Structures are given as structure tokens and as C-alpha cells.
């Protein structure tokens, strides 16, 4: 309650200022929707303004489930950061969320040498940092050199580890020399989790892990960081010098709202214009009938899955047995998960990768389906007998609240499935903020919830393995990492596919994880906000960028 009181005080000030300028704010969503019809709209069908103009002005309040403690992810990953940082920091290029194509960002164009050993990027001229300093090739060189210096310690190193050296022949040209041929360097640097370009004049000569700019970021993106109140909100204002599409809003306020019910209630009351967390899929039809709310759906490359704890240090007695892991996979009913939790909005996983990048999927490798009899047979033959209580042994499953719906709900169903094969599953639920503590420091667990993007390029999946902080399984396989690396040395899907398919053969044998479902978003938002990043023909915007969003109560010009 205190949080909302503080936020509303801030909004009252914003309202009074906006009223002087003829704009309105997120607090009046429902009142200004003009009787917009509400229904569930498929993949980017949100109504668009007619003509070639745009609506300018207004404030978007976003209920975000995760509160970041820093605002750049080049060195350490936090899934809550990018919801905000993608609007402040920029990349050389990025995947457009609507078209799933790579588009220019700080680089206007690029080309590779015939042998794929050199990549040259041509930068935009006239771009300035939010503090007014000019952006040049020196910033790009420092960013990449710093990540390379920290190596495996830096989260984004996996995306650029193939870089041997960086040259800057002038202020607007950057030349990357590779250690080996690389056909997907552009896909790597433009990846959702790839490196953001940081200001050399702010970071050079400092520890990038502790630099104050991590909490007060200075970027070149569509919005400028203004203020942060821990436990309450952070506020961004429009960068009027932004070089890309938009921004059309005056400001964006992120209200830290970990509770899904609170966020949904605030959306219905018109207190927020969008919520980053996906509400219960059972709520989708009801929300679509609420006056002032539009509900969109969006397919994704996200997979909901579980990682098994294979840490040699932890030496968990049962989950370390591959036969136990195989039996668990056969015992899980992915179709039931898709139907019960997600109301048919998602697809059950049926392969070791993701069908959204079908060219890289190995359909010849067996993927465990739902077969309780087979699961029991595997455990019986492995010598795991049932006790007098009907259980063979107990396992611990840890899950954490995220913006992806189902992360803490799937384990409840998994516990029921495993009960049928004599495994007692103890589910422990925690807030996202303590995830590292309960997965990295305290290793007394057997399974954990996981979820993240597997595309658009299959090399995105490489960062989950090796010595990445995302590899909670502690499963290390040099052959897997070598195959991932070899898959980057070619430019065509036909040349690359065999390497990723061989990786799936290894995963099928070792079973370090299991995929549940291929995720889709249900995205409710205020009906008077249009052109979100998932919307067809909204303009260029990466995932979670709000530069194209417009408030229909603003000035149309």
C-alpha cells in the first residue's frame, strides 16, 4: 500500500504537469478508451491509427514484476533488467520483435569478408549519449575489449568470444577480426541477451561491475533514466534526440509490482497501462471483456523447462542417476500442462530444442512422451523400490517468481505426475531476488524451474551451457560447447543444422534438462495504448522496447 501511495503522489505531479500541456496519463486509461471494443487479438492485431501520423505525449505506467538492482547486463545477467535497460541502452543492431529480422541500431550497415574472418560495422553519425557526449567507435571498441578482457566472467562473453581484436580506423567504423570464421556475428551482437554498447567516457578506467552508472545508466536509447526509488518505481523520460522510431510517449514509469494479482487489479483500475507479467491464462477471456483493456497474444521462442542439478559438489544421490532423470521425463504430461495451466494458448514441447526454429530441431532423436508405465519400469529396473509409504525417494524442486506465467505453477503438476511413479517431490517457492542464493550457493535441490528464449538463432541456447551463470545444472560437456562453436562458423542453415542436431543427440543421452512447453504471451494493456513492440507494423523495436508505443489521448500529428 505504501508503494502505491508513493507512486500515486508521483503520478499526481505528472498529471498536473501533463494537464498544462494538454496530455493525459496512465491513470485515465479506462476513461479515455472511447468505447474501444475488447477481445483477444492474435499476434499483433491491435488497432492502428489511420494515416501516417502518430500520437505524441502521455505517460505509460508499467507494472513490472522484477525489480533490478543494476541496469546493464554485459557482465552479469538479471532477467528483470532488460525490461527497462532495452529502453536506455542500445546495441549495434537488434532483432525486431515483430518481423524477427535483424535491423540497424547504432550501426547503420555491416558486411563480412568472404572468409568470414572480418566483420566491418558502419556507425550512425550524430548520435549523442544521454549526457550530451558524442557516440563514436571508441565506445564500441571499449565495450567489446572490456568484455573480452573479463572473459567467462562476463555474461555476454559467450556472444563475442570469437573476436580476436577490434580496430577503429575512424570515429564511425569498427572492424572486428575473428579467431575463426564466424557466419553469425551479427546475430550474436544483436541478440536479446547480447552486449549493449556502454559509454567509454563513463566506464573506462573503472570496475564495470561496480561503476555507479550501473545504477544510474547513461545510454543512447529512446528513453533517459531519471530516477529510481528502491522498492517502488523507476522513471524514464523521452530522449528527444533519439535516432530511431519514436519515442512518442513523454515518459515511462516502471512500478515494481511482484504480486500478479496486484498488477492485474491495477491494470483493471486504469492505474497502469501495461503489465510485464503474464496473468493467469484462465484470466485472458475475462480481461478481454473489461472496459478499457485490450488483450493481445504473441508467440515466442521461450521454452519453459526444468534443469536437473548435476553438480559434482552437491552430489545429489538420485537426480545424478541418468535413469532417474529419464524416468522423470517419461512421467511428465506436457499436454496436460498446456491444457490445464495455459488453456491451450501454448504448445507442449516435443523436442530437445524448440519447434519455432524448426530447421535446427533433430526430429530423429527420441523425446520422452507421457508414459507412466515406462517411467515405473525404468525405476524398477534401476532398483529403486517403493517403501511402505509408496515412495521410492524424495526430491526437492525450487522455483522462483518471474514475469513468465507458470514458473511456480508447473511444479505443482509435476509433483502430481511424479507421485504416480513413487517419487515424492517437495516444491519450494521463492522470490526472484534470492534465486542465486538458492541455486548457486545452496545446492540442496534436485530440479529447478527455468524459462527463456531459444532463438531466433540456435546459438542463443549456447549461453545456457558451459560456465555461464545460467547453467544451473553444472552440466559441463566440452563436446557440446565445441559443436555450438562449430555451428557459428557457417552462414547458411543447411551448413549449421547438423551441429545443433548432434548437440540434441548428446542431450538426449545425458538428460541435463527437460522441456515442458513452448510459451506464448497473453499481453493485456490499456486500450488507449497502441503500437507495442509485439504489434504488427508498429515500427522497429526490440523485445521490451517502448519507443513505438503511443497514447491515443495525445496530440496526433
Coordinates of C-alpha atoms in Angstrom, one line a residue:
X1 CA 0.0 0.0 0.0
X2 CA 2.8 2.4 0.8
X3 CA 4.3 1.7 -2.5
X4 CA 1.2 2.7 -4.4
X5 CA 0.7 5.8 -2.3
X6 CA 4.2 6.9 -3.2
X7 CA 3.6 6.2 -6.8
X8 CA 0.3 7.9 -6.9
X9 CA 1.9 11.0 -5.4
X10 CA 4.4 11.0 -8.2
X11 CA 1.6 10.5 -10.7
X12 CA -0.4 13.4 -9.3
X13 CA 2.5 15.7 -10.1
X14 CA 2.8 14.2 -13.6
X15 CA -0.9 14.7 -14.1
X16 CA -0.8 18.3 -13.2
X17 CA 2.1 18.9 -15.5
X18 CA 0.6 16.9 -18.3
X19 CA -2.7 18.8 -18.0
X20 CA -0.9 22.1 -18.6
X21 CA 0.4 20.6 -21.9
X22 CA -2.8 19.1 -23.0
X23 CA -1.7 15.5 -22.3
X24 CA -3.1 12.8 -20.0
X25 CA -1.5 9.9 -18.2
X26 CA -1.9 6.2 -17.5
X27 CA -4.3 7.0 -14.6
X28 CA -7.1 7.7 -17.0
X29 CA -6.9 4.7 -19.4
X30 CA -10.4 3.5 -18.9
X31 CA -11.9 6.9 -19.1
X32 CA -10.2 7.7 -22.4
X33 CA -10.6 4.5 -24.3
X34 CA -13.6 5.9 -26.2
X35 CA -15.6 2.7 -26.1
X36 CA -12.9 0.5 -27.7
X37 CA -14.2 -3.0 -28.3
X38 CA -12.4 -5.6 -26.2
X39 CA -11.5 -9.0 -27.4
X40 CA -8.5 -11.3 -27.6
X41 CA -6.4 -10.3 -30.6
X42 CA -4.0 -12.6 -32.2
X43 CA -0.3 -11.8 -32.8
X44 CA -0.1 -8.1 -33.3
X45 CA -3.7 -7.3 -34.4
X46 CA -4.1 -4.3 -32.0
X47 CA -5.9 -1.5 -33.8
X48 CA -3.6 1.1 -35.5
X49 CA -4.2 4.8 -36.1
X50 CA -5.2 5.7 -39.7
X51 CA -3.0 8.0 -41.7
X52 CA 0.8 8.5 -41.5
X53 CA 0.9 10.5 -38.2
X54 CA 1.5 9.5 -34.6
X55 CA 0.1 10.3 -31.2
X56 CA 2.6 12.3 -29.1
X57 CA 2.6 12.8 -25.3
X58 CA 1.4 11.0 -22.2
X59 CA 2.8 8.7 -19.6
X60 CA 2.8 4.9 -19.6
X61 CA 2.9 3.3 -16.2
X62 CA 4.2 -0.3 -16.4
X63 CA 3.7 -2.8 -13.6
X64 CA 6.9 -4.8 -13.7
X65 CA 7.2 -8.0 -11.7
X66 CA 11.0 -7.9 -11.2
X67 CA 13.0 -5.1 -9.6
X68 CA 16.6 -4.9 -10.9
X69 CA 19.5 -3.9 -8.7
X70 CA 21.5 -2.7 -11.7
X71 CA 20.7 -1.6 -15.3
X72 CA 23.3 -3.2 -17.6
X73 CA 23.8 -6.9 -18.3
X74 CA 27.1 -7.1 -20.2
X75 CA 28.8 -8.6 -17.1
X76 CA 26.1 -10.3 -15.1
X77 CA 22.6 -11.3 -16.1
X78 CA 19.4 -10.5 -14.3
X79 CA 16.1 -11.2 -16.2
X80 CA 14.5 -8.2 -14.6
X81 CA 17.0 -5.7 -16.0
X82 CA 16.2 -5.9 -19.8
X83 CA 12.6 -4.8 -19.4
X84 CA 14.0 -1.4 -18.5
X85 CA 17.5 -1.3 -19.9
X86 CA 16.5 -2.1 -23.5
X87 CA 14.9 1.4 -23.5
X88 CA 18.0 3.1 -22.2
X89 CA 21.0 1.3 -23.8
X90 CA 21.5 0.4 -27.4
X91 CA 23.2 -2.3 -29.4
X92 CA 24.9 -2.3 -32.8
X93 CA 21.8 -4.0 -34.2
X94 CA 18.9 -5.9 -32.8
X95 CA 16.1 -8.4 -33.7
X96 CA 12.9 -6.6 -34.5
X97 CA 10.3 -8.2 -32.3
X98 CA 7.5 -8.0 -34.9
X99 CA 9.3 -9.1 -38.1
X100 CA 12.0 -11.3 -36.4
X101 CA 14.6 -9.7 -38.7
X102 CA 17.9 -8.0 -37.8
X103 CA 17.7 -4.2 -38.1
X104 CA 20.3 -1.5 -37.7
X105 CA 20.7 0.2 -34.3
X106 CA 23.9 2.1 -33.5
X107 CA 25.3 0.6 -36.7
X108 CA 23.7 1.6 -40.0
X109 CA 25.2 -1.2 -42.0
X110 CA 27.7 -4.0 -41.9
X111 CA 29.5 -6.5 -44.1
X112 CA 31.7 -9.6 -43.8
X113 CA 34.7 -10.7 -45.7
X114 CA 34.4 -13.7 -48.0
X115 CA 36.2 -15.9 -45.5
X116 CA 34.0 -14.7 -42.6
X117 CA 37.1 -13.7 -40.6
X118 CA 36.4 -10.0 -40.6
X119 CA 33.2 -8.0 -39.9
X120 CA 33.0 -4.3 -40.6
X121 CA 30.3 -2.1 -39.0
X122 CA 29.5 1.4 -40.1
X123 CA 28.1 3.5 -37.3
X124 CA 25.5 6.2 -37.2
X125 CA 26.9 9.7 -37.2
X126 CA 25.5 12.5 -34.9
X127 CA 24.4 10.2 -32.1
X128 CA 24.9 11.5 -28.6
X129 CA 24.9 9.9 -25.2
X130 CA 22.2 11.0 -22.8
X131 CA 24.7 13.3 -21.0
X132 CA 25.4 15.0 -24.3
X133 CA 28.8 13.4 -25.2
X134 CA 29.2 12.2 -28.8
X135 CA 28.9 8.5 -29.5
X136 CA 31.9 7.2 -31.5
X137 CA 33.6 3.9 -32.5
X138 CA 35.8 4.3 -29.3
X139 CA 32.7 3.4 -27.3
X140 CA 32.2 0.2 -29.3
X141 CA 35.8 -0.8 -29.0
X142 CA 35.9 -0.2 -25.3
X143 CA 32.7 -2.2 -24.8
X144 CA 34.0 -5.2 -26.7
X145 CA 37.6 -5.0 -25.4
X146 CA 36.3 -4.9 -21.8
X147 CA 34.0 -8.0 -22.2
X148 CA 36.9 -9.9 -23.9
X149 CA 39.2 -8.9 -21.0
X150 CA 36.8 -10.4 -18.4
X151 CA 36.3 -13.5 -20.5
X152 CA 34.0 -16.1 -19.0
X153 CA 33.3 -13.9 -16.0
X154 CA 31.3 -11.5 -18.3
X155 CA 27.9 -12.8 -19.1
X156 CA 27.9 -11.6 -22.8
X157 CA 31.4 -13.1 -23.5
X158 CA 29.8 -16.1 -25.0
X159 CA 28.3 -14.0 -27.7
X160 CA 31.6 -12.4 -28.7
X161 CA 34.3 -14.9 -27.7
X162 CA 35.2 -15.4 -31.3
X163 CA 36.5 -11.9 -31.6
X164 CA 40.3 -11.7 -31.7
X165 CA 40.7 -7.9 -31.9
X166 CA 38.8 -4.7 -32.6
X167 CA 40.0 -1.9 -34.9
X168 CA 38.6 1.6 -35.3
X169 CA 40.0 3.2 -38.5
X170 CA 37.8 6.3 -37.9
X171 CA 35.1 7.5 -35.5
X172 CA 32.4 5.8 -37.4
X173 CA 33.9 2.5 -38.5
X174 CA 34.6 -0.6 -36.4
X175 CA 36.4 -3.7 -37.7
X176 CA 36.2 -7.0 -35.9
X177 CA 38.7 -9.7 -36.5
X178 CA 37.7 -13.2 -35.7
X179 CA 39.7 -16.1 -34.3
X180 CA 37.9 -18.4 -36.6
X181 CA 35.3 -18.0 -39.4
X182 CA 32.0 -16.7 -38.0
X183 CA 28.9 -16.6 -40.0
X184 CA 26.5 -15.4 -37.3
X185 CA 28.4 -12.5 -35.7
X186 CA 25.6 -10.1 -36.5
X187 CA 23.1 -12.5 -34.9
X188 CA 25.3 -12.7 -31.8
X189 CA 25.8 -8.9 -31.2
X190 CA 22.1 -8.2 -31.9
X191 CA 20.8 -11.0 -29.6
X192 CA 18.3 -10.1 -26.9
X193 CA 20.9 -11.0 -24.3
X194 CA 23.9 -9.8 -26.4
X195 CA 26.2 -6.9 -25.5
X196 CA 24.8 -3.3 -25.0
X197 CA 27.2 -0.5 -26.0
X198 CA 28.4 1.4 -22.9
X199 CA 29.9 4.9 -22.8
X200 CA 33.7 4.7 -22.7
X201 CA 34.0 8.1 -21.1
X202 CA 31.9 6.8 -18.1
X203 CA 33.4 3.3 -17.7
X204 CA 37.0 3.4 -18.9
X205 CA 39.4 3.0 -16.0
X206 CA 36.8 1.7 -13.6
X207 CA 35.5 -1.6 -12.4
X208 CA 32.4 -2.2 -14.7
X209 CA 30.8 -4.4 -12.1
X210 CA 30.7 -1.6 -9.5
X211 CA 30.6 1.6 -11.6
X212 CA 27.8 3.9 -10.3
X213 CA 26.4 4.1 -13.9
X214 CA 25.1 0.6 -13.4
X215 CA 22.5 2.1 -11.1
X216 CA 22.2 5.4 -13.0
X217 CA 22.6 4.3 -16.6
X218 CA 23.7 6.6 -19.4
X219 CA 22.8 5.3 -22.9
X220 CA 21.8 6.3 -26.4
X221 CA 18.4 4.7 -26.4
X222 CA 14.9 6.2 -26.8
X223 CA 14.4 7.0 -23.1
X224 CA 16.7 8.6 -20.4
X225 CA 17.0 7.3 -16.9
X226 CA 15.7 9.9 -14.5
X227 CA 15.1 8.5 -11.0
X228 CA 14.9 5.2 -9.1
X229 CA 13.2 4.7 -5.7
X230 CA 14.1 1.2 -4.4
X231 CA 11.1 -0.9 -3.8
X232 CA 8.8 1.5 -5.5
X233 CA 9.5 2.6 -9.1
X234 CA 11.9 4.0 -11.6
X235 CA 11.2 6.7 -14.1
X236 CA 12.4 7.3 -17.7
X237 CA 11.8 10.3 -19.9
X238 CA 11.8 10.6 -23.7
X239 CA 15.1 11.1 -25.4
X240 CA 14.1 13.7 -28.0
X241 CA 17.4 13.2 -29.8
X242 CA 16.8 9.5 -30.4
X243 CA 17.8 8.4 -33.9
X244 CA 15.2 5.6 -34.4
X245 CA 11.4 5.3 -34.4
X246 CA 9.8 7.4 -31.7
X247 CA 9.7 7.8 -28.8
X248 CA 6.1 9.1 -28.8
X249 CA 5.5 9.0 -25.0
X250 CA 6.7 11.7 -22.7
X251 CA 7.8 9.3 -20.0
X252 CA 7.6 5.7 -18.8
X253 CA 7.2 4.8 -15.1
X254 CA 8.0 1.3 -14.0
X255 CA 6.2 0.3 -10.8
X256 CA 7.8 -2.7 -9.1
X257 CA 4.8 -5.0 -8.6
X258 CA 5.9 -8.6 -7.9
X259 CA 2.4 -9.7 -7.0
X260 CA 0.4 -10.8 -10.1
X261 CA -3.0 -10.1 -8.5
X262 CA -2.0 -6.6 -7.5
X263 CA -0.7 -5.9 -11.1
X264 CA -3.9 -7.2 -12.7
X265 CA -6.1 -5.2 -10.3
X266 CA -4.1 -2.0 -11.1
X267 CA -4.5 -2.6 -14.8
X268 CA -8.2 -3.1 -14.5
X269 CA -8.4 0.1 -12.4
X270 CA -6.6 2.1 -15.0
X271 CA -3.6 2.7 -12.7
X272 CA -1.2 1.1 -15.1
X273 CA -1.2 0.8 -18.8
X274 CA 0.7 -2.4 -19.2
X275 CA 1.9 -5.3 -17.0
X276 CA 5.1 -7.2 -17.9
X277 CA 4.0 -10.4 -16.2
X278 CA 1.6 -12.7 -18.0
X279 CA -1.6 -13.1 -16.0
X280 CA -3.2 -16.4 -15.5
X281 CA -4.2 -17.8 -18.9
X282 CA -7.6 -18.6 -17.4
X283 CA -7.9 -14.8 -16.9
X284 CA -7.4 -13.9 -20.5
X285 CA -11.0 -14.2 -21.7
X286 CA -12.3 -12.3 -18.6
X287 CA -9.8 -9.5 -19.0
X288 CA -10.8 -9.1 -22.6
X289 CA -14.3 -8.1 -21.5
X290 CA -13.1 -5.4 -19.1
X291 CA -13.8 -1.9 -20.4
X292 CA -10.6 -0.1 -21.3
X293 CA -8.4 -3.3 -21.7
X294 CA -7.2 -5.0 -24.9
X295 CA -5.7 -8.4 -24.7
X296 CA -3.1 -9.5 -27.4
X297 CA -1.5 -12.8 -27.8
X298 CA 2.1 -13.3 -29.1
X299 CA 4.0 -16.4 -30.0
X300 CA 7.6 -16.6 -28.7
X301 CA 10.9 -18.5 -28.8
X302 CA 10.6 -19.0 -25.0
X303 CA 10.6 -22.5 -23.6
X304 CA 9.5 -23.4 -20.1
X305 CA 11.8 -26.2 -18.8
X306 CA 13.4 -27.7 -15.8
X307 CA 17.1 -28.0 -15.1
X308 CA 18.5 -31.0 -13.1
X309 CA 21.2 -30.4 -10.5
X310 CA 24.2 -32.4 -11.8
X311 CA 26.8 -30.6 -9.6
X312 CA 29.6 -32.8 -8.6
X313 CA 30.0 -30.7 -5.5
X314 CA 26.3 -31.3 -4.5
X315 CA 26.4 -35.0 -5.5
X316 CA 22.6 -35.4 -5.2
X317 CA 22.1 -39.1 -4.7
X318 CA 19.1 -39.7 -7.0
X319 CA 19.0 -37.0 -9.6
X320 CA 22.6 -37.7 -10.5
X321 CA 21.4 -41.1 -11.9
X322 CA 20.5 -40.6 -15.6
X323 CA 17.9 -43.4 -15.3
X324 CA 16.1 -41.3 -12.7
X325 CA 16.1 -38.3 -14.9
X326 CA 14.8 -40.3 -17.8
X327 CA 12.0 -41.8 -15.7
X328 CA 11.0 -38.3 -14.6
X329 CA 10.8 -37.1 -18.2
X330 CA 8.5 -40.1 -19.2
X331 CA 6.3 -39.4 -16.2
X332 CA 5.5 -35.7 -17.1
X333 CA 2.4 -34.9 -19.1
X334 CA 3.3 -31.9 -21.2
X335 CA -0.1 -31.9 -23.0
X336 CA -1.8 -31.7 -19.6
X337 CA 0.4 -28.8 -18.6
X338 CA -0.5 -26.9 -21.8
X339 CA -4.2 -27.6 -21.3
X340 CA -4.6 -27.1 -17.6
X341 CA -2.3 -24.1 -16.9
X342 CA -2.3 -22.4 -20.3
X343 CA -5.8 -23.1 -21.6
X344 CA -4.4 -24.3 -24.9
X345 CA -2.6 -21.0 -25.7
X346 CA 0.8 -22.8 -25.7
X347 CA 2.2 -25.9 -27.4
X348 CA 3.6 -28.8 -25.4
X349 CA 7.3 -29.4 -26.1
X350 CA 8.1 -32.4 -28.2
X351 CA 11.8 -32.0 -28.8
X352 CA 15.1 -31.1 -27.1
X353 CA 15.2 -27.6 -28.6
X354 CA 12.2 -25.6 -29.9
X355 CA 9.9 -26.0 -32.9
X356 CA 9.9 -22.3 -33.5
X357 CA 13.4 -22.7 -35.0
X358 CA 12.5 -25.9 -36.8
X359 CA 15.5 -26.0 -39.1
X360 CA 17.7 -26.7 -36.1
X361 CA 15.5 -29.4 -34.5
X362 CA 16.5 -33.0 -34.6
X363 CA 13.3 -35.0 -35.1
X364 CA 15.2 -38.3 -35.3
X365 CA 16.1 -38.2 -31.6
X366 CA 13.5 -39.6 -29.2
X367 CA 11.9 -37.2 -26.9
X368 CA 10.2 -38.7 -23.8
X369 CA 6.4 -38.5 -24.0
X370 CA 3.9 -39.2 -21.3
X371 CA 4.2 -42.9 -20.3
X372 CA 3.8 -43.7 -16.6
X373 CA 4.2 -47.4 -17.2
X374 CA 7.6 -46.9 -18.9
X375 CA 8.7 -44.5 -16.1
X376 CA 7.8 -47.0 -13.4
X377 CA 9.6 -49.8 -15.4
X378 CA 12.8 -47.7 -15.6
X379 CA 12.8 -47.0 -11.9
X380 CA 12.0 -50.7 -11.0
X381 CA 14.8 -51.9 -13.2
X382 CA 17.2 -49.4 -11.7
X383 CA 16.5 -50.9 -8.2
X384 CA 14.6 -48.0 -6.7
X385 CA 12.0 -49.9 -4.6
X386 CA 8.9 -48.3 -3.0
X387 CA 8.8 -48.0 0.7
X388 CA 5.8 -48.7 3.0
X389 CA 4.5 -45.2 2.2
X390 CA 4.6 -45.9 -1.5
X391 CA 7.5 -43.7 -2.3
X392 CA 10.9 -44.7 -3.7
X393 CA 12.7 -41.4 -2.6
X394 CA 12.2 -37.7 -2.3
X395 CA 13.4 -34.8 -4.5
X396 CA 13.5 -31.0 -4.0
X397 CA 12.2 -28.7 -6.7
X398 CA 13.0 -25.0 -6.4
X399 CA 11.1 -22.4 -8.4
X400 CA 11.1 -18.6 -8.5
X401 CA 8.6 -15.9 -9.4
X402 CA 9.2 -14.4 -12.8
X403 CA 7.2 -12.5 -15.5
X404 CA 6.6 -15.7 -17.4
X405 CA 3.4 -17.3 -16.2
X406 CA 3.6 -20.9 -14.8
X407 CA 7.1 -20.9 -13.4
X408 CA 5.8 -21.5 -9.9
X409 CA 2.7 -23.4 -11.0
X410 CA 4.2 -26.1 -13.3
X411 CA 6.0 -27.8 -10.3
X412 CA 2.6 -28.5 -8.6
X413 CA 1.6 -30.5 -11.6
X414 CA 5.0 -32.2 -11.8
X415 CA 4.7 -33.2 -8.2
X416 CA 1.4 -35.0 -9.1
X417 CA 2.9 -36.7 -12.1
X418 CA 5.9 -38.0 -10.1
X419 CA 3.7 -39.1 -7.2
X420 CA 2.3 -41.7 -9.7
X421 CA 5.8 -43.2 -10.1
X422 CA 6.7 -43.2 -6.4
X423 CA 8.7 -40.0 -6.3
X424 CA 7.8 -37.5 -3.6
X425 CA 8.6 -34.0 -4.9
X426 CA 8.9 -31.2 -2.4
X427 CA 8.3 -27.9 -4.1
X428 CA 10.0 -24.8 -2.7
X429 CA 8.9 -21.3 -3.9
X430 CA 11.0 -18.2 -3.6
X431 CA 11.1 -14.6 -4.9
X432 CA 13.4 -14.0 -7.9
X433 CA 15.7 -11.8 -5.9
X434 CA 17.1 -14.8 -3.9
X435 CA 17.5 -17.1 -7.0
X436 CA 21.3 -17.0 -7.0
X437 CA 21.4 -17.8 -3.3
X438 CA 19.1 -20.8 -3.5
X439 CA 20.5 -22.2 -6.8
X440 CA 24.2 -21.3 -6.7
X441 CA 25.1 -21.1 -3.0
X442 CA 22.7 -23.6 -1.5
X443 CA 22.8 -26.7 -3.7
X444 CA 20.4 -28.8 -1.8
X445 CA 18.0 -29.1 -4.6
X446 CA 17.4 -31.6 -7.5
X447 CA 15.2 -29.7 -10.0
X448 CA 14.6 -26.0 -10.7
X449 CA 12.3 -24.0 -12.9
X450 CA 13.8 -22.3 -15.9
X451 CA 12.5 -20.4 -18.9
X452 CA 14.0 -18.3 -21.6
X453 CA 14.3 -17.6 -25.3
X454 CA 15.9 -20.3 -27.5
X455 CA 16.0 -18.1 -30.6
X456 CA 15.7 -16.6 -33.1
X457 CA 19.1 -18.1 -33.6
X458 CA 20.0 -21.5 -32.0
X459 CA 23.3 -20.2 -30.8
X460 CA 21.3 -18.3 -28.2
X461 CA 20.9 -21.6 -26.4
X462 CA 24.7 -21.9 -26.1
X463 CA 24.8 -19.3 -23.3
X464 CA 22.9 -21.6 -21.0
X465 CA 25.7 -24.1 -21.0
X466 CA 29.5 -24.1 -20.5
X467 CA 30.5 -22.0 -17.5
X468 CA 27.7 -19.5 -17.9
X469 CA 25.9 -18.3 -14.7
X470 CA 22.7 -19.5 -16.4
X471 CA 23.9 -23.1 -16.3
X472 CA 22.3 -24.1 -13.0
X473 CA 22.7 -27.8 -13.9
X474 CA 26.5 -27.6 -13.6
X475 CA 26.5 -29.9 -16.6
X476 CA 29.7 -29.3 -18.5
X477 CA 30.4 -31.0 -21.8
X478 CA 33.3 -29.9 -24.0
X479 CA 31.9 -31.7 -27.0
X480 CA 28.6 -29.8 -26.7
X481 CA 30.4 -26.4 -26.5
X482 CA 32.6 -27.4 -29.4
X483 CA 29.6 -28.2 -31.6
X484 CA 28.0 -24.9 -30.6
X485 CA 31.1 -23.1 -31.7
X486 CA 31.4 -25.0 -35.0
X487 CA 27.8 -24.1 -35.7
X488 CA 28.8 -20.5 -35.8
X489 CA 31.4 -20.9 -38.4
X490 CA 28.9 -21.1 -41.3
X491 CA 26.3 -18.7 -42.7
X492 CA 23.6 -20.9 -44.0
X493 CA 21.1 -23.0 -42.1
X494 CA 21.9 -26.1 -44.2
X495 CA 25.6 -25.9 -43.1
X496 CA 24.8 -25.2 -39.5
X497 CA 21.9 -27.5 -38.7
X498 CA 24.0 -30.8 -38.4
X499 CA 25.9 -29.3 -35.4
X500 CA 22.8 -28.4 -33.5
X501 CA 21.2 -31.7 -34.2
X502 CA 24.2 -33.5 -32.9
X503 CA 24.0 -31.5 -29.7
X504 CA 20.5 -32.7 -29.2
X505 CA 21.6 -36.3 -29.6
X506 CA 24.0 -35.7 -26.7
X507 CA 21.3 -34.0 -24.6
X508 CA 19.0 -37.0 -25.2
X509 CA 21.6 -39.3 -23.8
X510 CA 22.7 -37.2 -20.8
X511 CA 19.4 -35.5 -20.0
X512 CA 20.5 -32.4 -18.1
X513 CA 17.1 -30.8 -18.6
X514 CA 13.6 -31.4 -19.8
X515 CA 11.3 -29.0 -21.8
X516 CA 7.7 -28.6 -20.8
X517 CA 6.0 -26.1 -23.1
X518 CA 6.7 -23.6 -25.9
X519 CA 5.4 -20.3 -24.5
X520 CA 3.1 -17.7 -25.8
X521 CA 2.4 -14.4 -24.2
X522 CA -1.0 -13.1 -23.2
X523 CA -0.5 -9.4 -23.2
X524 CA -3.2 -7.3 -21.6
X525 CA -2.8 -3.5 -21.8
X526 CA -4.8 -0.3 -21.6
X527 CA -6.9 0.0 -24.8
X528 CA -5.7 3.6 -25.3
X529 CA -2.1 2.5 -25.7
X530 CA -1.2 1.1 -29.1
X531 CA 1.8 0.0 -31.1
X532 CA 3.6 -2.1 -28.5
X533 CA 6.8 -3.8 -29.7
X534 CA 4.9 -7.1 -30.5
X535 CA 2.4 -5.3 -32.7
X536 CA 2.4 -5.7 -36.5
X537 CA 3.8 -2.7 -38.4
X538 CA 4.5 -0.7 -35.2
X539 CA 7.9 0.4 -36.4
X540 CA 11.3 -1.0 -35.4
X541 CA 11.5 -2.1 -31.7
X542 CA 13.3 -4.9 -30.0
X543 CA 11.7 -7.0 -27.3
X544 CA 10.6 -4.8 -24.4
X545 CA 11.4 -1.5 -26.2
X546 CA 8.6 1.0 -25.7
X547 CA 9.8 3.6 -28.3
X548 CA 6.9 2.8 -30.6
X549 CA 4.1 2.9 -28.0
X550 CA 1.6 5.7 -28.5
X551 CA -1.1 7.0 -26.1
X552 CA -4.3 7.8 -28.2
X553 CA -5.1 10.7 -25.9
X554 CA -2.0 12.5 -27.1
X555 CA -1.6 15.1 -29.8
X556 CA -2.0 13.5 -33.3
X557 CA 0.4 14.9 -35.8

